[in-house]
XYZ file of C-alpha atoms in Angstrom:
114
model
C 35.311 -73.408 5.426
C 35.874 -71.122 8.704
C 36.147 -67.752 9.460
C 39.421 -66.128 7.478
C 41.842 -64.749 10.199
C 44.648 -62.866 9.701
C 48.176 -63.604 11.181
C 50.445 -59.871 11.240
C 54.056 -61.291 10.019
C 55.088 -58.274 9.228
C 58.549 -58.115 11.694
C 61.238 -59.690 9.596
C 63.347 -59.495 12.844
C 61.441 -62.060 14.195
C 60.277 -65.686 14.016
C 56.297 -66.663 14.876
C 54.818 -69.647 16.600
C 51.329 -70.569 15.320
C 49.242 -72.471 17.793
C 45.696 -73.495 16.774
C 42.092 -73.878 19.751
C 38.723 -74.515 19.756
C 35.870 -75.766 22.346
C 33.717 -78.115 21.472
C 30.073 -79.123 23.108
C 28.852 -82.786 24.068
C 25.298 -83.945 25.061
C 26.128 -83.836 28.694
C 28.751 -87.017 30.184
C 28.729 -88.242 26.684
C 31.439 -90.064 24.663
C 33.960 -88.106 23.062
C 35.371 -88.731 19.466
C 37.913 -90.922 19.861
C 39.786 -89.397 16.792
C 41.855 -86.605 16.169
C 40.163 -83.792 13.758
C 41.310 -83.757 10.473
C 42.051 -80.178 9.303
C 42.831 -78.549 6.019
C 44.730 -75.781 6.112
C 45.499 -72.698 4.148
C 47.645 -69.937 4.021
C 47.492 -67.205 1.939
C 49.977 -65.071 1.490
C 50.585 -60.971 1.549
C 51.287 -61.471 -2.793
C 48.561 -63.336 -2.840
C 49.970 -66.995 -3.005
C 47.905 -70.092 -1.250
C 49.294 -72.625 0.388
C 47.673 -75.563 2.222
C 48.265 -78.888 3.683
C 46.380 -81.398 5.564
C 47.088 -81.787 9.636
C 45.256 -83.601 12.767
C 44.428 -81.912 15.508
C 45.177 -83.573 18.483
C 42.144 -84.427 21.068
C 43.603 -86.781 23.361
C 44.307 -84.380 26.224
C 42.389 -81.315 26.181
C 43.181 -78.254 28.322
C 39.769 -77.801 29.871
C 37.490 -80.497 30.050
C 33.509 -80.467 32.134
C 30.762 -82.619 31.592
C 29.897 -81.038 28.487
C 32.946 -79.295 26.899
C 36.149 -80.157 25.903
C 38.466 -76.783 25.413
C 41.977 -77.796 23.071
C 45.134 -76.166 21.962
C 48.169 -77.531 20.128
C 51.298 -75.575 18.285
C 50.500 -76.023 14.323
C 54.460 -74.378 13.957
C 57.310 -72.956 15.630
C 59.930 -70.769 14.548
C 58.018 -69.721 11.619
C 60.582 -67.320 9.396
C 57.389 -66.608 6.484
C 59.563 -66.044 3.321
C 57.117 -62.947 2.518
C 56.496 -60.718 5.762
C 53.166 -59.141 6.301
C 49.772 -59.783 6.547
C 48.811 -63.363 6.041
C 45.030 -64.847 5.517
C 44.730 -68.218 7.195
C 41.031 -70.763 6.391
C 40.277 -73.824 8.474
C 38.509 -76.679 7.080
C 37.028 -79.074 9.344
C 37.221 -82.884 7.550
C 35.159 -84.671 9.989
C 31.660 -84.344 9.759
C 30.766 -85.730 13.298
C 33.509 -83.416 15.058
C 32.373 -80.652 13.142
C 28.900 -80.739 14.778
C 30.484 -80.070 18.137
C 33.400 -77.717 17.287
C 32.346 -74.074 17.460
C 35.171 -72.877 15.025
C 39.157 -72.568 15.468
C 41.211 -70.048 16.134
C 44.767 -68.863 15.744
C 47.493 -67.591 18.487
C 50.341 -66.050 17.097
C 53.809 -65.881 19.162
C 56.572 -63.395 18.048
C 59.513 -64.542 19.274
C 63.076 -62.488 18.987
């Protein structure tokens, strides 16, 4: 499982949008996956409860692409209203064994919004 990060929901005056990005590295002008990445996901909350659920991150389009990287970003949520505010732990698991060997991790954006 990745890196743990942390996502600050501590403004109850607020909602949060959650987006998700990673990079991953090809043997140069090679084929891509052609397959979203399957992701398990888990949240963790400030009390301590977990909870998870299984996503796909989409690959079609990626923000950055050269000969040998592909850079992506999606939204996982919007308008996120937590129903504990604080500090949150969020784990990525990677369920894809072949996209895994390219990926160098993901990482979280978080987005107050008033």
């Amino acid at each position: 499982m990745g890196e743990e990060l942390v996502l600050d929901m501590s403004d109850s005056l607020c909602t949060y949008d959650i987006s998700f990005f990673t990079r991953a590295d090809f043997p140069a002008f090679s084929r891509r996956p052609g397959r979203d990445i399957p992701l398990e996901v888990f949240l963790t909350s400030p009390s301590g409860r977990t909870f998870s659920e299984q996503v796909y991150f989409p690959t079609a389009d990626p923000i950055r692409s050269t000969a040998f990287s592909d850079d992506y970003l999606a939204p996982w949520r919007t308008g996120c209203d937590p129903v504990e505010y604080g500090k949150w732990s969020l784990k990525i698991r990677i369920g894809d064994a072949e996209w895994e060997s390219h990926l160098y991790g993901f990482g979280a954006i978080l987005e107050k919004k008033r």
